[in-house]
Short mmCIF file of C-alpha atoms and ligand atoms in Angstrom, two decimals:
data_model
loop_
_atom_site.label_atom_id
_atom_site.label_comp_id
_atom_site.label_asym_id
_atom_site.label_seq_id
_atom_site.Cartn_x
_atom_site.Cartn_y
_atom_site.Cartn_z
CA MET A 1 0.00 0.00 0.00
CA ILE A 2 1.38 3.47 -0.84
CA SER A 3 1.96 5.99 1.95
CA LYS A 4 -0.92 8.17 3.17
CA LYS A 5 1.11 11.25 2.43
CA ILE A 6 1.76 10.34 -1.21
CA SER A 7 -1.78 9.14 -1.63
CA GLN A 8 -3.08 12.58 -0.52
CA LYS A 9 -0.59 14.41 -2.74
CA MET A 10 -1.53 12.32 -5.76
CA ALA A 11 -5.23 12.94 -5.18
CA SER A 12 -4.72 16.73 -5.19
CA GLY A 13 -2.66 16.52 -8.43
CA SER A 14 -1.19 19.50 -10.27
CA TRP A 15 -3.06 21.92 -12.50
CA ILE A 16 -0.71 21.24 -15.37
CA ARG A 17 -1.45 17.54 -15.04
CA LYS A 18 -5.21 18.26 -14.95
CA MET A 19 -4.98 20.33 -18.11
CA PHE A 20 -2.91 17.59 -19.72
CA GLU A 21 -5.68 15.09 -18.99
CA GLU A 22 -8.35 17.48 -20.25
CA GLY A 23 -6.23 17.95 -23.39
CA SER A 24 -6.07 14.20 -24.03
CA ARG A 25 -9.85 13.98 -23.61
CA LEU A 26 -10.49 16.85 -26.05
CA LYS A 27 -7.96 15.52 -28.57
CA ASN A 28 -9.73 12.14 -28.56
CA ILE A 29 -13.05 13.80 -29.32
CA HIS A 30 -12.03 16.55 -31.77
CA GLY A 31 -8.68 15.33 -33.17
CA ALA A 32 -5.29 16.71 -32.04
CA GLU A 33 -5.20 19.35 -34.81
CA ASN A 34 -8.40 20.93 -33.49
CA VAL A 35 -7.17 21.44 -29.92
CA TYR A 36 -4.99 24.49 -29.14
CA ASP A 37 -2.79 23.19 -26.35
CA PHE A 38 -0.80 25.93 -24.58
CA SER A 39 -0.65 24.06 -21.28
CA LEU A 40 2.66 22.17 -21.33
CA GLY A 41 6.19 23.57 -20.98
CA ASN A 42 7.85 21.03 -23.26
CA PRO A 43 10.17 22.88 -25.70
CA ASP A 44 9.10 21.89 -29.20
CA LEU A 45 12.30 22.89 -31.06
CA GLU A 46 14.83 20.13 -31.71
CA PRO A 47 18.32 20.48 -30.18
CA PRO A 48 20.76 22.44 -32.43
CA LEU A 49 22.22 20.29 -35.22
CA GLN A 50 25.74 20.73 -33.87
CA VAL A 51 24.59 19.28 -30.52
CA GLN A 52 22.86 16.35 -32.20
CA GLN A 53 26.07 15.60 -34.11
CA THR A 54 28.14 15.83 -30.91
CA ILE A 55 25.75 13.39 -29.20
CA ALA A 56 26.10 10.91 -32.08
CA ARG A 57 29.91 11.19 -32.17
CA LEU A 58 30.39 10.85 -28.40
CA ALA A 59 27.85 8.02 -28.15
CA ALA A 60 29.92 6.08 -30.72
CA SER A 61 33.13 6.37 -28.66
CA GLU A 62 34.70 3.03 -27.83
CA GLU A 63 37.14 4.46 -25.31
CA SER A 64 37.07 2.28 -22.20
CA GLY A 65 35.43 3.67 -19.07
CA THR A 66 33.26 6.21 -20.89
CA HIS A 67 30.12 4.71 -19.39
CA GLY A 68 31.52 4.28 -15.89
CA TYR A 69 30.83 6.09 -12.63
CA MET A 70 32.88 9.19 -11.99
CA ASN A 71 33.24 11.66 -9.08
CA ASN A 72 29.71 12.28 -7.68
CA ALA A 73 30.06 15.96 -8.66
CA GLY A 74 30.79 15.05 -12.30
CA TYR A 75 33.84 15.02 -14.59
CA PRO A 76 36.36 17.65 -13.41
CA TYR A 77 37.10 18.90 -16.97
CA VAL A 78 33.39 19.47 -17.65
CA ARG A 79 32.94 21.35 -14.36
CA GLN A 80 36.01 23.49 -15.09
CA ALA A 81 34.66 24.38 -18.56
CA ILE A 82 31.36 25.45 -16.98
CA ALA A 83 33.15 27.47 -14.29
CA ASP A 84 35.18 29.27 -17.00
CA SER A 85 32.01 30.09 -18.91
CA LEU A 86 30.27 31.45 -15.78
CA ASN A 87 33.34 33.52 -14.92
CA LYS A 88 33.17 35.23 -18.31
CA ARG A 89 29.63 36.44 -17.54
CA SER A 90 30.08 37.27 -13.88
CA GLY A 91 33.73 38.31 -13.46
CA LEU A 92 34.00 35.83 -10.55
CA ASP A 93 36.67 33.18 -10.05
CA LEU A 94 34.81 29.87 -9.83
CA ASP A 95 36.62 26.64 -10.54
CA GLU A 96 35.62 23.00 -10.87
CA ASN A 97 35.16 22.75 -7.10
CA ASN A 98 32.27 25.23 -7.25
CA ILE A 99 30.30 23.12 -9.72
CA CYS A 100 28.28 19.94 -9.18
CA MET A 101 26.74 18.37 -12.29
CA THR A 102 23.07 17.54 -11.65
CA VAL A 103 20.10 15.69 -13.06
CA GLY A 104 18.49 18.78 -14.59
CA ALA A 105 17.60 21.94 -12.68
CA ALA A 106 15.13 19.87 -10.65
CA GLY A 107 17.97 17.61 -9.48
CA GLY A 108 20.05 20.70 -8.65
CA LEU A 109 17.24 22.26 -6.60
CA ASN A 110 16.82 19.06 -4.60
CA VAL A 111 20.57 18.78 -4.03
CA ALA A 112 20.75 22.44 -2.94
CA LEU A 113 17.78 22.14 -0.56
CA LYS A 114 18.96 18.84 0.93
CA SER A 115 22.41 20.36 1.48
CA ILE A 116 21.16 23.29 3.56
CA LEU A 117 17.82 22.41 5.19
CA ASP A 118 17.29 21.25 8.75
CA GLN A 119 13.83 20.06 9.79
CA ASP A 120 11.27 22.92 9.72
CA ASP A 121 13.63 25.46 8.19
CA GLU A 122 11.69 27.95 6.09
CA VAL A 123 12.23 28.64 2.40
CA ILE A 124 10.67 31.74 0.84
CA ILE A 125 9.17 31.30 -2.61
CA LEU A 126 7.77 34.11 -4.72
CA ALA A 127 4.28 33.74 -6.19
CA PRO A 128 3.66 33.13 -9.01
CA PHE A 129 6.06 30.16 -8.75
CA PHE A 130 6.98 26.86 -10.40
CA VAL A 131 4.71 24.60 -8.40
CA GLU A 132 7.25 21.81 -7.89
CA TYR A 133 9.12 24.05 -5.43
CA LEU A 134 6.52 23.07 -2.83
CA SER A 135 7.37 19.37 -3.19
CA TYR A 136 11.11 19.94 -3.38
CA ILE A 137 11.13 21.95 -0.14
CA GLU A 138 8.93 19.41 1.63
CA ASN A 139 11.16 16.56 0.34
CA HIS A 140 13.89 17.84 2.66
CA GLY A 141 11.85 18.70 5.75
CA GLY A 142 11.55 22.40 4.91
CA LYS A 143 8.50 24.67 5.05
CA PRO A 144 7.59 26.81 2.05
CA VAL A 145 6.71 30.43 2.90
CA ILE A 146 4.85 32.04 0.01
CA VAL A 147 5.42 35.74 -0.69
CA ASN A 148 3.43 37.44 -3.43
CA CYS A 149 5.07 39.48 -6.17
CA ASN A 150 3.65 42.90 -6.99
CA ALA A 151 0.15 42.41 -8.41
CA THR A 152 0.83 44.64 -11.42
CA THR A 153 4.53 44.28 -12.25
CA LEU A 154 4.78 40.63 -11.12
CA LEU A 155 8.23 41.47 -9.74
CA PRO A 156 9.27 40.66 -6.15
CA GLU A 157 9.23 43.49 -3.60
CA PRO A 158 12.18 43.56 -1.18
CA ASP A 159 10.08 45.02 1.68
CA VAL A 160 7.51 42.24 1.38
CA ILE A 161 10.23 39.59 1.24
CA MET A 162 11.93 40.99 4.34
CA ALA A 163 8.63 41.05 6.24
CA ALA A 164 8.39 37.27 5.72
CA VAL A 165 11.90 36.51 7.03
CA THR A 166 12.10 34.82 10.45
CA ASP A 167 14.90 33.18 12.46
CA LYS A 168 13.96 29.97 10.67
CA THR A 169 14.42 31.35 7.13
CA LYS A 170 17.21 29.40 5.49
CA ALA A 171 16.78 30.33 1.85
CA ILE A 172 14.78 32.12 -0.80
CA ILE A 173 14.23 30.67 -4.27
CA ILE A 174 14.25 33.17 -7.11
CA ASN A 175 13.52 32.41 -10.77
CA SER A 176 14.37 34.82 -13.56
CA PRO A 177 13.36 34.74 -16.39
CA ASN A 178 10.30 33.59 -14.54
CA ASN A 179 8.01 30.66 -15.12
CA PRO A 180 5.16 31.60 -15.37
CA SER A 181 5.34 35.43 -15.45
CA GLY A 182 7.98 35.87 -18.19
CA ARG A 183 9.56 38.68 -16.15
CA ILE A 184 13.32 39.19 -15.87
CA TYR A 185 14.51 40.59 -12.52
CA PRO A 186 16.55 43.76 -13.13
CA ALA A 187 20.12 43.92 -11.75
CA GLU A 188 19.15 46.65 -9.24
CA LEU A 189 16.40 44.44 -7.83
CA LEU A 190 18.80 41.50 -7.42
CA GLU A 191 21.27 43.82 -5.67
CA GLU A 192 18.62 45.27 -3.39
CA ILE A 193 17.39 41.82 -2.33
CA ASP A 194 21.01 40.77 -1.77
CA ARG A 195 21.81 43.87 0.31
CA ARG A 196 18.75 43.41 2.49
CA LEU A 197 19.47 39.71 3.09
CA LEU A 198 23.11 40.44 3.96
CA SER A 199 21.94 42.92 6.60
CA LEU A 200 20.30 40.08 8.58
CA ASP A 201 22.18 38.52 11.47
CA HIS A 202 21.97 35.03 10.02
CA THR A 203 22.69 33.66 6.55
CA VAL A 204 19.79 33.37 4.13
CA TYR A 205 20.89 31.62 0.95
CA VAL A 206 19.57 32.67 -2.42
CA ILE A 207 18.82 29.69 -4.64
CA SER A 208 18.55 31.00 -8.17
CA ASP A 209 16.65 28.62 -10.43
CA GLU A 210 17.64 29.73 -13.92
CA PRO A 211 16.80 27.22 -16.65
CA TYR A 212 15.50 30.09 -18.83
CA ILE A 213 18.49 32.43 -18.43
CA ASP A 214 19.43 32.07 -22.13
CA LEU A 215 15.87 32.40 -23.42
CA VAL A 216 15.51 36.17 -23.50
CA TYR A 217 14.05 38.31 -26.25
CA ASP A 218 14.29 41.75 -27.87
CA GLY A 219 18.10 41.58 -27.76
CA ALA A 220 18.16 41.72 -23.95
CA THR A 221 20.32 39.67 -21.58
CA ALA A 222 19.23 38.52 -18.13
CA PRO A 223 21.51 39.94 -15.41
CA SER A 224 23.98 37.45 -13.93
CA THR A 225 22.92 36.51 -10.40
CA LEU A 226 26.52 35.46 -9.71
CA LYS A 227 27.59 39.02 -10.41
CA HIS A 228 24.90 40.69 -8.31
CA MET A 229 24.29 38.33 -5.38
CA THR A 230 26.47 36.90 -2.62
CA ASN A 231 25.24 33.85 -0.70
CA LEU A 232 24.18 32.29 -3.94
CA LEU A 233 23.51 28.81 -5.28
CA VAL A 234 22.66 28.68 -8.99
CA CYS A 235 20.61 25.83 -10.48
CA PHE A 236 20.78 25.62 -14.25
CA SER A 237 19.88 23.05 -16.88
CA TRP A 238 20.13 22.67 -20.65
CA SER A 239 16.53 21.43 -20.75
CA LYS A 240 15.30 24.60 -22.43
CA SER A 241 18.33 26.33 -23.97
CA LEU A 242 19.38 23.17 -25.84
CA SER A 243 15.95 21.47 -25.88
CA LEU A 244 17.25 18.48 -23.90
CA PRO A 245 14.68 18.13 -21.08
CA GLY A 246 14.51 14.35 -21.32
CA GLU A 247 18.27 13.96 -21.02
CA ARG A 248 18.30 15.42 -17.49
CA ILE A 249 21.48 17.46 -17.51
CA GLY A 250 22.24 20.56 -15.47
CA PHE A 251 24.52 21.92 -12.76
CA LEU A 252 24.53 23.48 -9.33
CA ALA A 253 27.07 26.30 -8.93
CA VAL A 254 28.06 27.59 -5.50
CA SER A 255 29.28 31.18 -5.69
CA SER A 256 32.89 31.77 -4.73
CA ARG A 257 31.49 34.55 -2.47
CA CYS A 258 29.02 32.24 -0.71
CA GLN A 259 29.10 31.66 3.04
CA ASP A 260 30.49 28.16 3.87
CA ARG A 261 31.15 27.49 0.16
CA ALA A 262 33.74 24.69 0.61
CA ASN A 263 31.41 22.64 2.79
CA LEU A 264 28.47 23.39 0.50
CA CYS A 265 30.30 22.07 -2.56
CA GLN A 266 31.17 18.87 -0.76
CA ALA A 267 27.62 18.58 0.60
CA ALA A 268 26.27 18.93 -2.94
CA ALA A 269 28.35 15.98 -4.20
CA TYR A 270 27.29 13.96 -1.14
CA CYS A 271 23.59 14.78 -1.66
CA ASN A 272 23.80 14.01 -5.39
CA ARG A 273 24.93 10.54 -4.33
CA THR A 274 22.57 9.93 -1.43
CA LEU A 275 19.49 11.24 -3.24
CA GLY A 276 20.15 8.33 -5.55
CA PHE A 277 21.18 10.36 -8.59
CA VAL A 278 24.80 9.21 -7.91
CA ASN A 279 26.02 11.47 -10.70
CA ALA A 280 24.57 13.36 -13.66
CA PRO A 281 24.37 11.38 -16.94
CA ALA A 282 27.93 10.74 -18.19
CA LEU A 283 27.35 11.04 -21.94
CA PHE A 284 25.52 14.34 -21.59
CA GLN A 285 28.18 15.83 -19.34
CA ARG A 286 30.63 15.24 -22.19
CA VAL A 287 28.17 16.61 -24.75
CA ILE A 288 27.74 19.78 -22.70
CA ALA A 289 31.49 20.41 -22.41
CA GLU A 290 31.51 20.75 -26.21
CA SER A 291 28.25 22.71 -26.45
CA LEU A 292 28.69 25.58 -24.01
CA ASP A 293 28.27 28.22 -26.70
CA ALA A 294 25.32 26.54 -28.45
CA LYS A 295 21.65 27.32 -28.00
CA VAL A 296 18.40 26.77 -29.82
CA ASP A 297 17.30 29.41 -32.32
CA ILE A 298 15.76 31.94 -29.92
CA SER A 299 14.32 33.94 -32.82
CA ARG A 300 11.85 31.11 -33.44
CA TYR A 301 10.50 31.38 -29.89
CA GLU A 302 10.48 35.16 -30.17
CA LYS A 303 8.39 34.92 -33.32
CA ARG A 304 5.88 32.61 -31.62
CA ARG A 305 5.72 34.89 -28.60
CA ASP A 306 4.92 37.82 -30.88
CA MET A 307 2.32 35.84 -32.80
CA LEU A 308 0.55 34.71 -29.62
CA VAL A 309 0.59 38.21 -28.11
CA GLU A 310 -0.95 39.54 -31.30
CA VAL A 311 -3.66 36.86 -31.44
CA ILE A 312 -4.62 37.52 -27.82
CA LYS A 313 -4.59 41.31 -28.13
CA LYS A 314 -6.59 41.20 -31.34
CA ALA A 315 -9.19 39.05 -29.59
CA GLY A 316 -9.62 41.92 -27.10
CA PHE A 317 -7.61 40.81 -24.05
CA GLU A 318 -4.92 42.77 -22.24
CA VAL A 319 -1.52 41.13 -22.15
CA ASN A 320 2.12 42.10 -21.56
CA SER A 321 4.74 40.60 -23.81
CA PRO A 322 7.00 38.24 -21.79
CA GLU A 323 10.66 39.31 -21.61
CA GLY A 324 12.05 35.78 -21.39
CA GLY A 325 11.20 32.12 -20.85
CA LEU A 326 8.54 30.22 -22.75
CA TYR A 327 5.35 31.49 -21.15
CA LEU A 328 2.86 34.26 -21.39
CA PHE A 329 1.02 35.10 -18.16
CA MET A 330 -2.25 36.77 -18.95
CA LYS A 331 -4.61 38.58 -16.61
CA THR A 332 -8.05 37.03 -16.84
CA PRO A 333 -11.08 39.28 -17.43
CA THR A 334 -12.64 37.71 -14.33
CA GLU A 335 -10.97 37.12 -10.93
CA ASP A 336 -11.86 33.45 -11.30
CA ASP A 337 -9.00 32.06 -13.39
CA LYS A 338 -10.38 28.52 -13.08
CA SER A 339 -13.72 29.42 -14.71
CA PHE A 340 -11.81 31.32 -17.41
CA ALA A 341 -9.63 28.24 -18.12
CA ASP A 342 -12.78 26.10 -18.25
CA LEU A 343 -14.38 28.49 -20.70
CA CYS A 344 -11.23 28.35 -22.86
CA ALA A 345 -11.33 24.53 -22.73
CA GLY A 346 -14.94 24.75 -23.95
CA ARG A 347 -13.48 26.40 -27.07
CA ARG A 348 -10.70 23.80 -27.23
CA ILE A 349 -7.99 26.16 -25.91
CA LEU A 350 -5.90 24.69 -23.08
CA VAL A 351 -4.33 27.10 -20.59
CA VAL A 352 -3.26 26.63 -16.95
CA PRO A 353 -5.06 28.65 -14.25
CA GLY A 354 -2.77 31.01 -12.28
CA ARG A 355 -3.80 29.29 -9.02
CA GLY A 356 -1.65 26.37 -10.23
CA PHE A 357 1.29 28.76 -9.65
CA GLY A 358 -0.06 30.23 -6.42
CA PHE A 359 -1.45 33.34 -8.19
CA GLU A 360 -5.12 33.67 -9.02
CA GLY A 361 -6.57 36.00 -11.64
CA TYR A 362 -4.12 34.94 -14.37
CA VAL A 363 -3.63 32.04 -16.77
CA ARG A 364 -0.37 30.71 -18.23
CA LEU A 365 0.11 29.91 -21.90
CA CYS A 366 3.23 28.22 -23.22
CA PHE A 367 4.25 29.62 -26.62
CA ALA A 368 6.68 26.77 -27.42
CA VAL A 369 4.08 25.34 -29.78
CA PRO A 370 3.99 25.13 -33.58
CA GLU A 371 3.11 28.41 -35.31
CA ALA A 372 0.13 26.73 -37.01
CA VAL A 373 -1.44 26.10 -33.57
CA ILE A 374 -1.13 29.80 -32.67
CA THR A 375 -2.63 30.95 -35.97
CA ALA A 376 -5.45 28.43 -35.83
CA SER A 377 -6.35 29.45 -32.26
CA ALA A 378 -7.27 33.05 -33.22
CA GLU A 379 -10.94 32.37 -33.83
CA ALA A 380 -11.32 30.41 -30.60
CA PHE A 381 -9.70 33.26 -28.59
CA ALA A 382 -12.03 35.75 -30.25
CA GLY A 383 -14.92 33.50 -29.20
CA VAL A 384 -13.77 33.46 -25.56
CA ALA A 385 -13.31 37.23 -25.60
CA SER A 386 -16.82 37.74 -26.96
CA GLU A 387 -18.23 35.81 -23.99
CA TYR A 388 -16.75 38.55 -21.79
CA GLY A 389 -18.00 41.30 -24.09
CA LEU A 390 -14.45 42.26 -25.08
CA ASN A 391 -14.96 42.52 -28.84
C1 PLP B 401 11.16 27.30 -13.24
C2 PLP B 401 11.59 25.90 -13.50
N1 PLP B 401 12.51 25.35 -12.70
C3 PLP B 401 12.94 24.09 -12.88
C4 PLP B 401 12.44 23.32 -13.90
C5 PLP B 401 12.94 21.92 -14.06
O1 PLP B 401 13.87 21.88 -15.09
P1 PLP B 401 14.63 20.54 -15.48
O2 PLP B 401 13.82 19.87 -16.52
O3 PLP B 401 15.93 20.99 -16.00
O4 PLP B 401 14.79 19.73 -14.26
C6 PLP B 401 11.48 23.84 -14.77
C7 PLP B 401 10.92 23.02 -15.85
O5 PLP B 401 9.99 23.34 -16.52
C8 PLP B 401 11.05 25.17 -14.56
O6 PLP B 401 10.12 25.74 -15.36
#
């Protein structure tokens, strides 16, 4: 029999999962081409050709030991290459000892949280948030403390964060570019949060979850958290920037300015092992070492973002264009985001209610979908808008 705890968690389910199931139902009835599915965050571009060729070449290697275990933190040469690349962006002096290769960003977040949390330690998360943070924090005995972002800008407010800090606060998770809001935190905001946390009389770590850091639009770059923050752990993956989510490859970087960094780096390798990951996938560590300058064609995502924004605006809704990531977070014309999502589903449009990210009154749409889906959805969006008298 499964545990009571897991049984309860499974019964509550996630909103993304619910929309996925609703999508399957609608696709069975109407045919997949007649359902406009914006609910899932699965990048639909293939990995860059150069990366695919590197995978094929390295997979064919007959060198002995290439499929063996290695240091729990990963191959030293791969970690050093990543440290060098981070140093270029941040001006810091990381080396291989600051990097632990992880099983995606999700693996990195779990390793980071396990490394620092004692029972009942609090971790601040900023709504709207990636819902898995709740599970990851609870996995390691921590308590999530939810702090809302500004209702209009969707950016975190340092005063509100500080009001939530207690003696038990061990960390805050930040995520920029943000899933679901699409906002990028400006450098001054990162610095302000950092300054305020450093003024406390105990250490509060910043865990920066940044799988979307390379997916930014309009020629912008997302500020380097390593450059602007101090007690910092960075979780990154190539799930989105190289379209490799199924290969589960990422890293955890401990800043060279971070409190207790030497112990933290060793703890990360230990936790990678004892969480049962043992080490990040060997083949993909080697692929990454040769692909550090590669990324998917961002202009294709930018084009889809622009197309979806246009479709939604034309229908009569208000929406801000996301600055980065793969999602558009749209204010619903009614406070009840669930009824709005249901109404969309009635017109075969699948979106995820904001309450699935701890933030009601919005819905999330993923624009990593084929352009034909966006174009074909225009009429259905206009239909939803007309039900609210918007056109
Ligand atoms: C904000 C955020 N963090 C972490 C993850 C997990 O990424 P990975 O697949 O690299 O584990 C995702 C995946 O969608 C995400 O959106």
